[in-house]
Coordinates of N, CA and C in Angstrom, one line a residue:
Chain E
X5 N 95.6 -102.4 -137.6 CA 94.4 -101.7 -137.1 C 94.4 -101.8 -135.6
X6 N 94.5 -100.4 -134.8 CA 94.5 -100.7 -133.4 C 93.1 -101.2 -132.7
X7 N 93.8 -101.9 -132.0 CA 92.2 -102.3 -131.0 C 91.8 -101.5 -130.1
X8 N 90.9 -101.9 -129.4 CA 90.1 -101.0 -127.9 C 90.9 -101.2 -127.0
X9 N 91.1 -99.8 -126.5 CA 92.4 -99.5 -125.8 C 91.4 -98.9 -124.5
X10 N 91.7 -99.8 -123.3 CA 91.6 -98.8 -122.0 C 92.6 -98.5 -121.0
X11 N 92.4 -97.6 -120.1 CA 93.1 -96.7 -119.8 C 92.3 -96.4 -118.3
X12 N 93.0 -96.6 -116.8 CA 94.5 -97.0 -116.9 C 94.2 -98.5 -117.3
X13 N 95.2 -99.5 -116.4 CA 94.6 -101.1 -116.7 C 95.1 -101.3 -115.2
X14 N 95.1 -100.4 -114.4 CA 95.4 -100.8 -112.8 C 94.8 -99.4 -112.4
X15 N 94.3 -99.4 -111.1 CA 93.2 -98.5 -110.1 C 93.3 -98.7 -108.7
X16 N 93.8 -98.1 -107.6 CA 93.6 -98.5 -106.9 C 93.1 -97.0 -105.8
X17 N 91.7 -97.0 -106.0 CA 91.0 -96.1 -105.1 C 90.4 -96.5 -103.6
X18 N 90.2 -95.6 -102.9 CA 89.6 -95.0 -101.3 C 87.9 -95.2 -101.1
X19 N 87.3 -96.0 -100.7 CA 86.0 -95.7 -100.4 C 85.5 -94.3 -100.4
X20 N 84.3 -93.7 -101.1 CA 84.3 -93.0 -100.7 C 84.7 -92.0 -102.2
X21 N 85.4 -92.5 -102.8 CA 86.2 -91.3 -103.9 C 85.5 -91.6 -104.9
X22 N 85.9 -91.2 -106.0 CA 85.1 -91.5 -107.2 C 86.4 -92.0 -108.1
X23 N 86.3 -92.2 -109.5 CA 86.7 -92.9 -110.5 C 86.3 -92.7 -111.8
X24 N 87.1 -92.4 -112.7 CA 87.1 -92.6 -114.3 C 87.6 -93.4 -114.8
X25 N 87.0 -94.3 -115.9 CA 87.7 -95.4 -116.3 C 87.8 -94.7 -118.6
X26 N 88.5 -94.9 -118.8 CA 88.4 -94.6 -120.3 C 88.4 -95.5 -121.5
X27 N 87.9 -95.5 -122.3 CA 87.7 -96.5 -123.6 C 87.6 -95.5 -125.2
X28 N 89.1 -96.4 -125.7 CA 88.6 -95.9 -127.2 C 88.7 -96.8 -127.6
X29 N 87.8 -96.8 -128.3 CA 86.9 -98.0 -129.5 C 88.0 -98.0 -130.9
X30 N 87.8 -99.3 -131.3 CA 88.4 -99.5 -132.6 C 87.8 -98.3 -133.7
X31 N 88.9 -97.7 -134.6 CA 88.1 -96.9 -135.3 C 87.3 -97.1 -136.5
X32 N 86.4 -96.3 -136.2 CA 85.3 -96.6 -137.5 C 84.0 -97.2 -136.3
X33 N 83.8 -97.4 -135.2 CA 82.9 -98.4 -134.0 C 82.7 -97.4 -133.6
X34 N 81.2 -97.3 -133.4 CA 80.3 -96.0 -132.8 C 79.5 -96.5 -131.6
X35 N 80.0 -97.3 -131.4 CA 78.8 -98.0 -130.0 C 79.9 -98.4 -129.1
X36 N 80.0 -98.7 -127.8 CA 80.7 -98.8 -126.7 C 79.6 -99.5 -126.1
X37 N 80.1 -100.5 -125.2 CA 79.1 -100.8 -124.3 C 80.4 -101.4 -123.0
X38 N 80.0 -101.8 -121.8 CA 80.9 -101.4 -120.7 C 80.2 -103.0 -119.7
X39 N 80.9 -103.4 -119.5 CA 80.5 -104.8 -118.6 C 81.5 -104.7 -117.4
X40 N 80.7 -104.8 -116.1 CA 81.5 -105.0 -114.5 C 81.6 -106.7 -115.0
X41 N 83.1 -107.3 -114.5 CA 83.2 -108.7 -114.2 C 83.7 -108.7 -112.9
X42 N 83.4 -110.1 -112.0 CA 83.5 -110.2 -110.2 C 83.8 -111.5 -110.8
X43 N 84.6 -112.1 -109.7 CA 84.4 -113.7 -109.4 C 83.2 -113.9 -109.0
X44 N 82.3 -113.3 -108.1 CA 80.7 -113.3 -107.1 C 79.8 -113.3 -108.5
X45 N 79.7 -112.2 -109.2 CA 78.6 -112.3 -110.4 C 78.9 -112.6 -111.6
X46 N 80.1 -112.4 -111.9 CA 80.4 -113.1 -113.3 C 80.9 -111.6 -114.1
X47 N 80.6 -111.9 -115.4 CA 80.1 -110.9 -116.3 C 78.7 -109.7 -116.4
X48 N 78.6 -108.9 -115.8 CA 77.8 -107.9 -116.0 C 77.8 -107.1 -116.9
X49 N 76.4 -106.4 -117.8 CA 76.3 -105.2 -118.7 C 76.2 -103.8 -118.1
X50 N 76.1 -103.5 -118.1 CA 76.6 -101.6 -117.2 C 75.5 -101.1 -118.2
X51 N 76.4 -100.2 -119.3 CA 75.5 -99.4 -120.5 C 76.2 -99.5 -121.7
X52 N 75.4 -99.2 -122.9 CA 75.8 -99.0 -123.9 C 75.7 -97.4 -124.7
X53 N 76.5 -97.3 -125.2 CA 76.5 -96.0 -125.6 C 76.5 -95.8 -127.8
X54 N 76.3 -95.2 -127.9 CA 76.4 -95.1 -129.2 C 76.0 -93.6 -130.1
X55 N 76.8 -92.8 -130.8 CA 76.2 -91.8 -131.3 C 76.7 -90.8 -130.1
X56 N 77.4 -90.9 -129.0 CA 77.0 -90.0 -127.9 C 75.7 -90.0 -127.1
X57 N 75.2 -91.6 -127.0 CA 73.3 -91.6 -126.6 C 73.9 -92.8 -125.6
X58 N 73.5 -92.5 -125.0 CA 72.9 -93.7 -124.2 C 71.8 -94.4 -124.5
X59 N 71.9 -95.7 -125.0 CA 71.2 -96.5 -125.5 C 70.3 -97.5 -124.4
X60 N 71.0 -98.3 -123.8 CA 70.6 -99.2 -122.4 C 71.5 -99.3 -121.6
X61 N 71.0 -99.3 -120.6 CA 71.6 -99.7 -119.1 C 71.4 -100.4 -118.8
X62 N 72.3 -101.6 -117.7 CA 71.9 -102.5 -117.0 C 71.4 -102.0 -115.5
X63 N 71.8 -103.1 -114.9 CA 70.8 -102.9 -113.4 C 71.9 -102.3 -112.2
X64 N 72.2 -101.4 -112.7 CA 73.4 -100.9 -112.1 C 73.1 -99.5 -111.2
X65 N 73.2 -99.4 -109.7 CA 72.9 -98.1 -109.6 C 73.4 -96.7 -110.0
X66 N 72.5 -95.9 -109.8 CA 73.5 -94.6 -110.2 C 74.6 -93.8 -110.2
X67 N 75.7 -94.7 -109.5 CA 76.4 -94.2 -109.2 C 77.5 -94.0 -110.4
X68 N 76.6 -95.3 -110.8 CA 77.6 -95.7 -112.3 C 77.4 -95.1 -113.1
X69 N 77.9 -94.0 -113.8 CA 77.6 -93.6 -115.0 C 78.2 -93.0 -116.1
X70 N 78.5 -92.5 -117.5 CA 79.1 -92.5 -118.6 C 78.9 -91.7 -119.7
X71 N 79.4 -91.6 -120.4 CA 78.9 -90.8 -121.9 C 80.2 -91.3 -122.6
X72 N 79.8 -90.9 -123.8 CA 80.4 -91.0 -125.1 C 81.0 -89.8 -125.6
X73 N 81.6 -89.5 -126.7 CA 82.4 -88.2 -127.4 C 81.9 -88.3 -128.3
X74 N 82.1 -87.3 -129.3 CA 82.3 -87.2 -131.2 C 82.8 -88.4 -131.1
X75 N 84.3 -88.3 -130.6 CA 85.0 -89.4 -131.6 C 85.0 -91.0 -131.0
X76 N 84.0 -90.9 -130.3 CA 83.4 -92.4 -130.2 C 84.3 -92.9 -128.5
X77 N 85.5 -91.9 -128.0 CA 85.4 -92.5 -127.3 C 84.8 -92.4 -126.2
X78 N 85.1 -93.2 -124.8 CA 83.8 -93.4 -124.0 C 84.6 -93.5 -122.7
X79 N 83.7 -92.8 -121.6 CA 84.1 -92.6 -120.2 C 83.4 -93.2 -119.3
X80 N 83.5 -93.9 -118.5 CA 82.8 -94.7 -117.5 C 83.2 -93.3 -116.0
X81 N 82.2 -93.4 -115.3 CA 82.4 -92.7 -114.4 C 81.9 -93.4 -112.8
X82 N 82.4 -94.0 -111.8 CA 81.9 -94.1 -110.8 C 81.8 -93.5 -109.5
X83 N 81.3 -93.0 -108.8 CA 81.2 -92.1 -107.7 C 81.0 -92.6 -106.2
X84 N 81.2 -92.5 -105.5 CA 80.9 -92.8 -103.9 C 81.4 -94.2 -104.2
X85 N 83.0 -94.7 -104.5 CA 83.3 -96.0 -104.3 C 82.8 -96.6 -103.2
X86 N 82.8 -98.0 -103.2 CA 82.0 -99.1 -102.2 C 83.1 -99.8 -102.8
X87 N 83.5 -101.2 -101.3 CA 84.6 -102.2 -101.3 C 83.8 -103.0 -102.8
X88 N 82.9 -103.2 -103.0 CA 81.9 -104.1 -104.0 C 82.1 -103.7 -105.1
X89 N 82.6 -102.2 -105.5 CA 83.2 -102.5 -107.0 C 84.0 -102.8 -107.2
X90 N 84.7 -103.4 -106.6 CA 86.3 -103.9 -107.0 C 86.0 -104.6 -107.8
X91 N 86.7 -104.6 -109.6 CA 86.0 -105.5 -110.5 C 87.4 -105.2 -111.6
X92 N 87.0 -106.2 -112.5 CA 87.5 -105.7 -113.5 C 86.5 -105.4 -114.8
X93 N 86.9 -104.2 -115.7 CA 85.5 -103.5 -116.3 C 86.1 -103.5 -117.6
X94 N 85.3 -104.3 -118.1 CA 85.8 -104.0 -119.9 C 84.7 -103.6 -120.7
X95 N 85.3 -102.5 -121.8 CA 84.6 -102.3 -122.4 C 84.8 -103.1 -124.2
X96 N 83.7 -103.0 -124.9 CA 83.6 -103.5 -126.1 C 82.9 -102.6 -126.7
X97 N 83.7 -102.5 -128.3 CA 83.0 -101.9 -129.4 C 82.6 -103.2 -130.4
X98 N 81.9 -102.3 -131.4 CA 81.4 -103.0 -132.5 C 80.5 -101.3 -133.2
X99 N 80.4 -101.8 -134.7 CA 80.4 -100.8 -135.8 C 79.1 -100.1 -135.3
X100 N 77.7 -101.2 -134.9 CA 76.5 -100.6 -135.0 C 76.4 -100.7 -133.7
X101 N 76.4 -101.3 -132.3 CA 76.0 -101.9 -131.2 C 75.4 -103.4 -132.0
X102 N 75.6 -104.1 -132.9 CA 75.2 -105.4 -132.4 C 76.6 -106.0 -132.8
X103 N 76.4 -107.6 -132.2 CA 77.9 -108.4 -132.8 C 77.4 -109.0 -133.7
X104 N 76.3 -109.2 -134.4 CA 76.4 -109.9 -135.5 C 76.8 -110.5 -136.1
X105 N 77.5 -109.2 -136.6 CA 78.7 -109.7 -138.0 C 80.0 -109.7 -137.6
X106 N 80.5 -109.4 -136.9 CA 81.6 -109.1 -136.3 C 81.9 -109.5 -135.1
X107 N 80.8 -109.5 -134.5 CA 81.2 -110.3 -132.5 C 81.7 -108.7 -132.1
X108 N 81.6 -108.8 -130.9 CA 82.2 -107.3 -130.2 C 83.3 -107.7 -129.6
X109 N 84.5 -106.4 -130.0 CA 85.7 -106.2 -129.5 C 86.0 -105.6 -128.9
X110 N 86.6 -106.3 -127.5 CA 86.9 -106.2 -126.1 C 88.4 -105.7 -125.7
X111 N 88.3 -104.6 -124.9 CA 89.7 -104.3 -124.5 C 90.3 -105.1 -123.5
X112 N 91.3 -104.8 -122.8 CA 91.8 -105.8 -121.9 C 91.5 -105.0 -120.7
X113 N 90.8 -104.4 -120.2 CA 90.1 -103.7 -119.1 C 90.9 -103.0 -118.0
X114 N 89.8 -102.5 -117.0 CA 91.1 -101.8 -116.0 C 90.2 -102.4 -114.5
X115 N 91.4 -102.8 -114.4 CA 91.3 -103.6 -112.5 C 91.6 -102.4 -111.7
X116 N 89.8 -102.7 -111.3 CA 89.8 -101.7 -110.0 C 90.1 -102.2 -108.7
X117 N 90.8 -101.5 -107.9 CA 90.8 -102.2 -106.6 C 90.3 -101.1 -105.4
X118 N 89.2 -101.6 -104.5 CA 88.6 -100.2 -103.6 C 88.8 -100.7 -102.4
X119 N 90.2 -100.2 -101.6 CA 90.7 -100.4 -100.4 C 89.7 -99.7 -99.1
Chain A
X27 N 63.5 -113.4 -118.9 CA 64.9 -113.1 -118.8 C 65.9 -114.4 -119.5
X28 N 66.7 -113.7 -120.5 CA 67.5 -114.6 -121.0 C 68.9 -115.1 -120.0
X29 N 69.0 -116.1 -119.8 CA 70.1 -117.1 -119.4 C 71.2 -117.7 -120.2
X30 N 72.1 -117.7 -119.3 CA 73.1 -118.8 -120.5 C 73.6 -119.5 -119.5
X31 N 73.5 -120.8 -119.5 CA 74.3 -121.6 -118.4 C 75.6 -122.7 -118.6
X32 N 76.7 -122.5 -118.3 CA 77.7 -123.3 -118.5 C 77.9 -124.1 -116.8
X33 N 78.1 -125.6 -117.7 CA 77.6 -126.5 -116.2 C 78.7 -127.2 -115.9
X34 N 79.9 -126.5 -116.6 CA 81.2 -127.2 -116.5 C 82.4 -125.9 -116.0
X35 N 82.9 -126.0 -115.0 CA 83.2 -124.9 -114.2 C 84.9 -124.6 -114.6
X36 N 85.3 -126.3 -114.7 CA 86.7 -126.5 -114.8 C 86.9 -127.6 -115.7
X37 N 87.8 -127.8 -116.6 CA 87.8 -128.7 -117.4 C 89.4 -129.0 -117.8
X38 N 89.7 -130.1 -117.9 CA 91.4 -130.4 -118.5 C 91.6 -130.8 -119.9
X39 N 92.4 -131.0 -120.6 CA 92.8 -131.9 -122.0 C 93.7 -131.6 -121.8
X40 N 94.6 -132.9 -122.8 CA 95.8 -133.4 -123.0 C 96.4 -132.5 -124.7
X41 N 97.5 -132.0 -124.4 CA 98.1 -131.4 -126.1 C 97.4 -132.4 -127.0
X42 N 96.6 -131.8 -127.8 CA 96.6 -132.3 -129.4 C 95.5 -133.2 -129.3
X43 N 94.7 -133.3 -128.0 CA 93.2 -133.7 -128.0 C 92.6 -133.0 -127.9
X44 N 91.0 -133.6 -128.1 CA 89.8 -133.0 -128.6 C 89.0 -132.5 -127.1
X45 N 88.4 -131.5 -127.2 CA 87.3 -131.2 -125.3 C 86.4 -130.5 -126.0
X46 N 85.2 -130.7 -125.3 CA 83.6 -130.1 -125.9 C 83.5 -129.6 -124.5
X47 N 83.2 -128.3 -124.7 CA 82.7 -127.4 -123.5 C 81.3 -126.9 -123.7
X48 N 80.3 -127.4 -122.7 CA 78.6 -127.0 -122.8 C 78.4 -125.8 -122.6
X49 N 77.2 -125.5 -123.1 CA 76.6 -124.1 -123.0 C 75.2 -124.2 -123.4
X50 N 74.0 -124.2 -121.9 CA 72.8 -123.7 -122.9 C 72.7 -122.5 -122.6
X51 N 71.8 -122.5 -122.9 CA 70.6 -120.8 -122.8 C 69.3 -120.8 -122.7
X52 N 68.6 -119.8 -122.2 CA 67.1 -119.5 -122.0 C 66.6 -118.6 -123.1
X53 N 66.0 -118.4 -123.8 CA 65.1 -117.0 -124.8 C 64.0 -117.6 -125.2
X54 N 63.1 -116.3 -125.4 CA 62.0 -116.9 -126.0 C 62.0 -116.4 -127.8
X55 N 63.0 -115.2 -127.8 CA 63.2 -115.1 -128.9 C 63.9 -116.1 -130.4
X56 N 63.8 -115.8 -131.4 CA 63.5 -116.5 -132.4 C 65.1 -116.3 -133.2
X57 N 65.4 -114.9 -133.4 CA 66.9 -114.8 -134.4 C 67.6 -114.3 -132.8
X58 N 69.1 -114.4 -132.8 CA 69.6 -114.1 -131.7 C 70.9 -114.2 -132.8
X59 N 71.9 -114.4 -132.0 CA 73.3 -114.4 -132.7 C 73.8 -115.2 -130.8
X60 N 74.9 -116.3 -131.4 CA 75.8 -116.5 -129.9 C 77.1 -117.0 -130.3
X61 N 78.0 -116.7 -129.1 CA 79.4 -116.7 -129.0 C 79.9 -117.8 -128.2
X62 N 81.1 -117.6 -128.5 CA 82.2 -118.1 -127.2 C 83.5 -117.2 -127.3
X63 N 83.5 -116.7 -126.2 CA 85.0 -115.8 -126.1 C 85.5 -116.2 -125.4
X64 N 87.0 -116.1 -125.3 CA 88.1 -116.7 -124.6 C 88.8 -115.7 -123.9
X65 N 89.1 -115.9 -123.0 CA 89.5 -114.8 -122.1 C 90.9 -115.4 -121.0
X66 N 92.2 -115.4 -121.7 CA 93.3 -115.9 -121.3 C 94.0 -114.9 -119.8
X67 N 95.2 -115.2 -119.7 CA 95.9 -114.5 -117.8 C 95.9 -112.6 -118.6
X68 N 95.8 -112.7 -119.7 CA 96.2 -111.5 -120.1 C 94.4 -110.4 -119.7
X69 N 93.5 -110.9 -119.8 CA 92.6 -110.3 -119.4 C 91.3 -109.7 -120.2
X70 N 91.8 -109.6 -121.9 CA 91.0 -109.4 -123.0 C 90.1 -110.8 -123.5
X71 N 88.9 -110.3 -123.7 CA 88.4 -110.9 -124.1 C 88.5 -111.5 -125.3
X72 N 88.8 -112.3 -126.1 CA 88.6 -112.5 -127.8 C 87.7 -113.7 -128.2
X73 N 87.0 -112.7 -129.4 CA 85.9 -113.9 -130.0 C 86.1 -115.1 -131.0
X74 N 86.3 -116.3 -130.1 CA 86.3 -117.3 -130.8 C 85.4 -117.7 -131.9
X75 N 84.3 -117.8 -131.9 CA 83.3 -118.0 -133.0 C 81.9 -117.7 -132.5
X76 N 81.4 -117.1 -133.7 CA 80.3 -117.4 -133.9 C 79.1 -117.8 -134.2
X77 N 77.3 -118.1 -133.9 CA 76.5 -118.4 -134.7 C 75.1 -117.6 -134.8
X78 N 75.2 -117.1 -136.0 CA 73.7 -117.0 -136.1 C 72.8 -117.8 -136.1
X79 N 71.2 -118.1 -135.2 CA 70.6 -119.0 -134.6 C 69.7 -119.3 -136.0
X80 N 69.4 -118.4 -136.8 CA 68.5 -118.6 -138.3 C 69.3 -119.3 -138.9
X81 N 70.9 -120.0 -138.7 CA 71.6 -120.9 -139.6 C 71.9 -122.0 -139.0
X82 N 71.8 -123.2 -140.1 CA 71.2 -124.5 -139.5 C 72.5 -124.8 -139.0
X83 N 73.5 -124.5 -140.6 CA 74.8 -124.7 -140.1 C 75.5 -124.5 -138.7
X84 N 76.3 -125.7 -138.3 CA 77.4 -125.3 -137.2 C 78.5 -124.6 -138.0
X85 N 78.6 -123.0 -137.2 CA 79.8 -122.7 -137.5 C 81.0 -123.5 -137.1
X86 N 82.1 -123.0 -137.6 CA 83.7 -123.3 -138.0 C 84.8 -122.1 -138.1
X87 N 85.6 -122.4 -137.2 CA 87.0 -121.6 -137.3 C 87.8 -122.4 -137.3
X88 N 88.6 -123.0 -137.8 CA 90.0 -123.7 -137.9 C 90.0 -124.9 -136.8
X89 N 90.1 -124.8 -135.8 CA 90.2 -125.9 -134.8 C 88.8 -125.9 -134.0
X90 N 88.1 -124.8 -134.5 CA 87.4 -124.8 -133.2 C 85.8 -124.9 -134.3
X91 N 84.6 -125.5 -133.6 CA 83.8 -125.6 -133.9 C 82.4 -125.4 -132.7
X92 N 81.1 -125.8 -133.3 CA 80.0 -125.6 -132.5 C 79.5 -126.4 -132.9
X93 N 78.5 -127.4 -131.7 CA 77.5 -127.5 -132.1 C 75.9 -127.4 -131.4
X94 N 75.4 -126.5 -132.4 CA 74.5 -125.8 -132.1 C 72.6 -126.4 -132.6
X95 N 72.1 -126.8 -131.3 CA 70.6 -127.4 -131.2 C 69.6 -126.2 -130.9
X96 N 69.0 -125.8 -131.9 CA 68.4 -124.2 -131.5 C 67.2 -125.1 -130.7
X97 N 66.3 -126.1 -131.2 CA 65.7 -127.0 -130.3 C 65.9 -126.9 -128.6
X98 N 67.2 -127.6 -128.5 CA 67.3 -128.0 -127.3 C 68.2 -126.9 -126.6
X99 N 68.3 -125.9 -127.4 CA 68.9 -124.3 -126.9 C 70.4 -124.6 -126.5
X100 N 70.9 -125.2 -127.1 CA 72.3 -125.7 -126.9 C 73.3 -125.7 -127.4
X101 N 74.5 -124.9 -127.3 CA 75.5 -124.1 -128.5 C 76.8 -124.7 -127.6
X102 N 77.2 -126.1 -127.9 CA 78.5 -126.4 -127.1 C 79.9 -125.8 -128.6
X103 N 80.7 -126.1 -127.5 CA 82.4 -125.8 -128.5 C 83.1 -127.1 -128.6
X104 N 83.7 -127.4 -129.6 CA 84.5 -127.8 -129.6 C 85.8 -127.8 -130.6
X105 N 86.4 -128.5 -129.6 CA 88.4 -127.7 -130.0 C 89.2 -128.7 -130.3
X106 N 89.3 -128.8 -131.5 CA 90.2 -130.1 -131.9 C 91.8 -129.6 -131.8
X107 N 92.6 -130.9 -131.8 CA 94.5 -130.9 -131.4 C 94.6 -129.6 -130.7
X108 N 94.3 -129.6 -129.6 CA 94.2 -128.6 -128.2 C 95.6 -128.3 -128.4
X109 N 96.2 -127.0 -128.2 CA 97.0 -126.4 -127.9 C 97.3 -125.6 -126.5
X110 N 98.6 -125.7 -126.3 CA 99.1 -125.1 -124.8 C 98.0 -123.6 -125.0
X111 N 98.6 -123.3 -125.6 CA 97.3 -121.7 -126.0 C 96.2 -121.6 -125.8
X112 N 95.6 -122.6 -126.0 CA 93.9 -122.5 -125.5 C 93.7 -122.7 -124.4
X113 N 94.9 -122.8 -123.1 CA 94.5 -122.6 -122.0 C 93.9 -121.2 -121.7
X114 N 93.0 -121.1 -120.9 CA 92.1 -119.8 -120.9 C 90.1 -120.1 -120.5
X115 N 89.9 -119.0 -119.6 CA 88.6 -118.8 -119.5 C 87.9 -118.9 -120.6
X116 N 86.7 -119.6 -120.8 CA 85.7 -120.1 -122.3 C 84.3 -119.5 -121.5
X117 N 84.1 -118.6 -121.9 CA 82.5 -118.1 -121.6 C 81.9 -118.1 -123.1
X118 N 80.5 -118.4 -122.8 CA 79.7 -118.5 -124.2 C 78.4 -117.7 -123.4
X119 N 78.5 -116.5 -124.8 CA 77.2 -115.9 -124.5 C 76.0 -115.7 -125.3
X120 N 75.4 -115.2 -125.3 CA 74.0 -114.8 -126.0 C 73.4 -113.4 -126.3
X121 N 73.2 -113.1 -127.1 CA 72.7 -111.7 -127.4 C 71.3 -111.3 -127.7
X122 N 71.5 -110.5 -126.7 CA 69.8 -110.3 -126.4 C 69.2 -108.9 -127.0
X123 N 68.5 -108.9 -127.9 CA 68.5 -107.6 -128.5 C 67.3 -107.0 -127.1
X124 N 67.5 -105.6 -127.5 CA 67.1 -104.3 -126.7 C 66.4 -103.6 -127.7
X125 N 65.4 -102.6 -126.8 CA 64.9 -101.8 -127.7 C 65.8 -100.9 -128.8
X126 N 67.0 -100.6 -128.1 CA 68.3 -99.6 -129.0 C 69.5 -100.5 -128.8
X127 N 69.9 -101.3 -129.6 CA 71.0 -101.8 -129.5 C 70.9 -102.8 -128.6
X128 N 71.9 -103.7 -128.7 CA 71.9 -105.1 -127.9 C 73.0 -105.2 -126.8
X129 N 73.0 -106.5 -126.1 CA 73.7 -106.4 -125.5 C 74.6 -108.1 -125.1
X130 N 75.1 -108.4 -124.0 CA 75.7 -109.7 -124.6 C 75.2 -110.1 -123.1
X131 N 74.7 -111.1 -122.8 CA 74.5 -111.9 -121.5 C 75.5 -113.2 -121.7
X132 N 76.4 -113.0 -120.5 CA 77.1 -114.1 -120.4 C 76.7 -115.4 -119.5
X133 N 78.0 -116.4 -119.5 CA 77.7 -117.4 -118.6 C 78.8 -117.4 -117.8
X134 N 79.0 -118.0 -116.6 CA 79.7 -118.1 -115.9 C 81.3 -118.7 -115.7
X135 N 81.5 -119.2 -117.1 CA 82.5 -119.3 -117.8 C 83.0 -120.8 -117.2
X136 N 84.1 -121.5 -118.4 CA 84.7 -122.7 -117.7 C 86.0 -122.5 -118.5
X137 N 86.9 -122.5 -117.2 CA 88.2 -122.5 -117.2 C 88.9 -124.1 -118.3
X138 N 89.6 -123.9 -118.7 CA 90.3 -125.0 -119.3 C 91.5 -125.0 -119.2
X139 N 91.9 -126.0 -118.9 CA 93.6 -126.3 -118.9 C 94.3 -127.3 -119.7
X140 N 95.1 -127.0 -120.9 CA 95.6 -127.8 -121.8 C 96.6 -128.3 -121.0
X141 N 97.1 -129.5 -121.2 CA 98.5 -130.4 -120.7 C 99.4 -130.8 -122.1
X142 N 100.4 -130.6 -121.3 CA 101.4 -131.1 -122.3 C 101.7 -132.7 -122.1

């Protein structure tokens, strides 16, 4: 069974430019949800998506933003880079959006670097 | 606002000993679900174990265990005959349900280093 694949897993953009990061979800997992990690803040929630909805966001400005597909997979989009997103961004599925029963499964993310 | 705080930043063991890594948390809620995931040089996250907070039981996976004080809001790990392999980032989080779906608040993770 393949896992959550993202795409690329290295970035290195321009202040200033924007950015797509991509996620496909293990199949059969209809929810995506997207977390910024920093050494400075840790683990951050971004949004979750599910159904093609946006479900919740974190506290994240607007620059950040996303949607989902039919087939569950999922696009992170960032705009007007800042040196401050330099992060690495993983996304996680799971069947419903909760981990309950399963725990949510995490791809190996893509390291952005904003020169 | 839910918290999870891990007060151990850096931690060592020796091959084939035992290390308990802390973790509380803040909620005021009642059923929740919490983790610990491990996050090695490779970069993915993976879910070591879980617990549902409505079960008295400490969960169990093979070497690895919890023990979990829903009282004193306190879900530590521990990792019996430590392996070179469990070197790796140990963040333990908490899930905080949302009006549509949930989401996972982490902690600030503690590194562990197994010795041979």
């Amino acid at each position: 069974k393949a896992g959550v694949t993202q795409t690329p897993r290295y970035l290195i953009k321009t202040r200033g430019q924007q950015v797509t990061l991509s996620c496909s979800p293990i199949s059969g997992h209809r929810s995506v949800s997207w977390y910024q990690q920093t050494p400075g803040q840790g683990l951050q929630f971004l949004f979750e998506y599910f159904s093609e909805t946006q479900r919740n966001k974190g506290n994240f400005p607007g620059r950040f933003s996303g949607r989902q597909f039919s087939n569950s997979r999922s696009e992170m989009n960032v705009s007007t880079l800042e040196l401050g997103d330099s992060a690495l961004y993983l996304c996680a599925s799971s069947p419903t959006g909760t981990g309950g029963n399963y725990g949510y499964t995490f791809g190996s993310g893509t390291r952005l670097t904003v020169v | 606002a839910q918290t999870v705080t891990q007060s151990q930043p850096e931690m060592s063991v020796q091959e084939a000993e035992t290390v308990t890594l802390s973790c509380t948390y803040d909620t005021s809620e009642s059923n929740y679900y919490l983790f610990w995931y491990k996050q090695p040089p490779s970069r993915q996250m993976i879910l070591v174990i879980r617990q549902e907070a409505y079960k008295q039981q400490n969960a169990t996976e093979n070497r690895f265990s919890v023990n979990f004080q829903k009282a004193a809001k306190s879900f530590s790990l521990k990792i019996s005959d430590s392996q070179l392999g469990d070197t790796a980032m140990y963040f333990c989080a908490f899930e905080t349900l949302m009006e549509y779906g949930n989401k996972l608040v982490f902690g600030a993770g503690t590194i562990l280093r197994v010795k041979s």
